[in-house]
Amino acid sequence: MATFAPMAQNEEIFKKIISHSKEYGFVFPSSEIYDGLSAVYDYGQNGVELKNNIRQYWWKSMVQYHENIVGLDAAIFMHPTTWKASGHIDAFSDPLIDNRDSKKRYRADVLVEDQMAKWQDKIDKEAEKAAKRFGETFDKDQFLATNGRVLEYKEKIESTTKRFYGAMERNDLADVKKLIEDLEIVCPVSGSRNWTDVRQFNLMFSTSMGSVSEDSNVIYLRPETAQGIFVNYLNVQKTGRMKIPFGIAQTGKAFRNEIVARQFIFRMREFEQMEMQYFVRPGTELEWFEYWKTERMKWHQSLGIPATKYRWHPHDKLAHYANAAIDIEFEFPIGFKELEGIHSRTDFDLKAHQEHSGKKIQYFDPELNENYVPYVIETSIGLDRTFLAVLSYAYTEEKLEDGSERVVLRLPSMLAPVKCAILPLVAKDGLPEKAREIMDTVKYDFMCQYEEKDSIGKRYRRHDAIGTPYCITVDHQTLEDNTVTIRDRDTMKQERIPIEKIGELVRLKIKG
Ligand code: GAP
């Protein structure tokens, strides 16, 4: 596991990233002039570029670079039976509990998990203390396996996990409440143990379609994009003459009425997913599951982020439709958390839609000369979480040799919102006109920004802060010999190049 800075320091960095995002036009709280809307965010002028670039890179990697994967853009609204078939109406819920004194609502599983995290913390602290006491001779594994206090905490974690998941499996919500009482968990706001019963709360947002008096119909905002792919399986397979194995990819908004909605854009009520369903012959799904695990991890690392920032998290408990599932976790400043899920969803979804729609959803396999419902491997990644991963890794505070400081976003150049800034050294002497001329020749190839306000140093800092890989400065010499200086964001080194070289150099840098 990668080492990470103590919690307080990480929280500090997380706060800085949030305020940097706002200050530099990446992410704003939604409808901020009305004090915002909880867990909903807007992407500003630089955020939208970064987000588009991530989406485009994913799309290219999945659709353009795979001959047997095609795209789709299904509507957000779907026939309500979709969600009955998929199981979301009956089972897409969280167990909730209210504290009567603070009137705050919590997810029961989060309260229990937070309690277990406290015990785990205590184990880590015991180990830290012992390591200091014993120095070089300290054997951590042996200590964790034999120390009395550690074993006590471990036993508490194990028995609580067993009891909680057992109760959830039996849907015994009374026992979940009893567990919270037995563990003496208090409300973080009121400090009291005055809890209501635990209830299941469906996470889907609903609205009605048509005029309310006439053909009003409850309709849901999709909680995942995947179902749009499943219900279009036949359309795409037939019109695209797709042969198994093949995939359908889609990016788009999903909506969940998250109760623990905090942690900035990590957990939102309106967010974007990038999902791909890969249809395979039954019996081959676990091979394809391994294939997509490797492919997806390679994709993450192709962003230039070190492998130590990622780790696997196999699911302890599989969803009813899955026969294998694993998450790719990323080390956000708030710790290792889920970034992408890879699931072997069997034939559950297609079969369920077949049953509920009464339409045959099958594939005729010419090699086997038989019809079957394909099995599915799903790769499902959050676009906003990828944005947060890329941004938090890129955010760097640097002390420079001259004693000054700068904040630089070391974004992969291909994802940077602005690829190249065109800056006249001063806003006079014909330099702005020359700079505009250059801008007009390169702006059709990549995102450029022209800026003449403030000193050149300030303009460099502004572009460091949004991650612009190159700054082109037009000075008096430019007027004489058609050369400019080009400054590299990371090294801050400048070199003089002919104007006609700008396009080539920047293109090379942003190719990825
Ligand atoms: N179709 C499968 C599916 O939706 P999921 O694990 O619930 O699986 C997939 O979601 C990904 O969507 C997650 O790995 C995460 O990156 C992203 N995601 C889920 N809920 C989110 C939320 N409330 N806010 C932001 N991203 C979310």
Short mmCIF file of C-alpha atoms in Angstrom, two decimals, residues 406 421 423-425 455-461 464 469-475 477-478 483-497 505:
data_model
loop_
_atom_site.label_atom_id
_atom_site.label_comp_id
_atom_site.label_asym_id
_atom_site.label_seq_id
_atom_site.Cartn_x
_atom_site.Cartn_y
_atom_site.Cartn_z
CA ARG A 406 3.74 28.64 -7.01
CA ALA A 421 -1.22 30.55 -23.91
CA LEU A 423 1.14 36.26 -24.39
CA PRO A 424 2.45 39.57 -25.76
CA LEU A 425 5.23 40.70 -23.40
CA SER A 455 2.82 41.35 -15.87
CA ILE A 456 4.19 38.38 -17.76
CA GLY A 457 5.16 36.72 -14.44
CA LYS A 458 1.58 36.93 -13.17
CA ARG A 459 0.26 35.52 -16.43
CA TYR A 460 2.71 32.57 -16.20
CA ARG A 461 1.47 31.84 -12.65
CA ASP A 464 0.57 27.22 -14.11
CA PRO A 469 1.60 23.07 -20.66
CA TYR A 470 3.03 25.87 -22.85
CA CYS A 471 3.21 29.66 -22.69
CA ILE A 472 4.29 31.44 -25.86
CA THR A 473 5.67 34.94 -25.32
CA VAL A 474 5.77 37.45 -28.13
CA ASP A 475 8.45 40.10 -27.53
CA GLN A 477 12.61 40.30 -31.08
CA THR A 478 9.56 38.51 -32.52
CA THR A 483 10.77 33.88 -33.22
CA VAL A 484 9.01 33.54 -29.85
CA THR A 485 9.90 32.10 -26.47
CA ILE A 486 8.15 28.94 -25.39
CA ARG A 487 7.95 28.19 -21.67
CA ASP A 488 7.43 24.70 -20.30
CA ARG A 489 4.97 24.56 -17.36
CA ASP A 490 6.84 21.87 -15.41
CA THR A 491 10.47 22.92 -15.83
CA MET A 492 9.68 26.64 -16.30
CA LYS A 493 12.52 26.61 -18.86
CA GLN A 494 12.18 28.85 -21.89
CA GLU A 495 13.64 28.46 -25.34
CA ARG A 496 13.45 30.50 -28.50
CA ILE A 497 11.78 28.91 -31.48
CA LEU A 505 5.82 21.29 -30.70
#
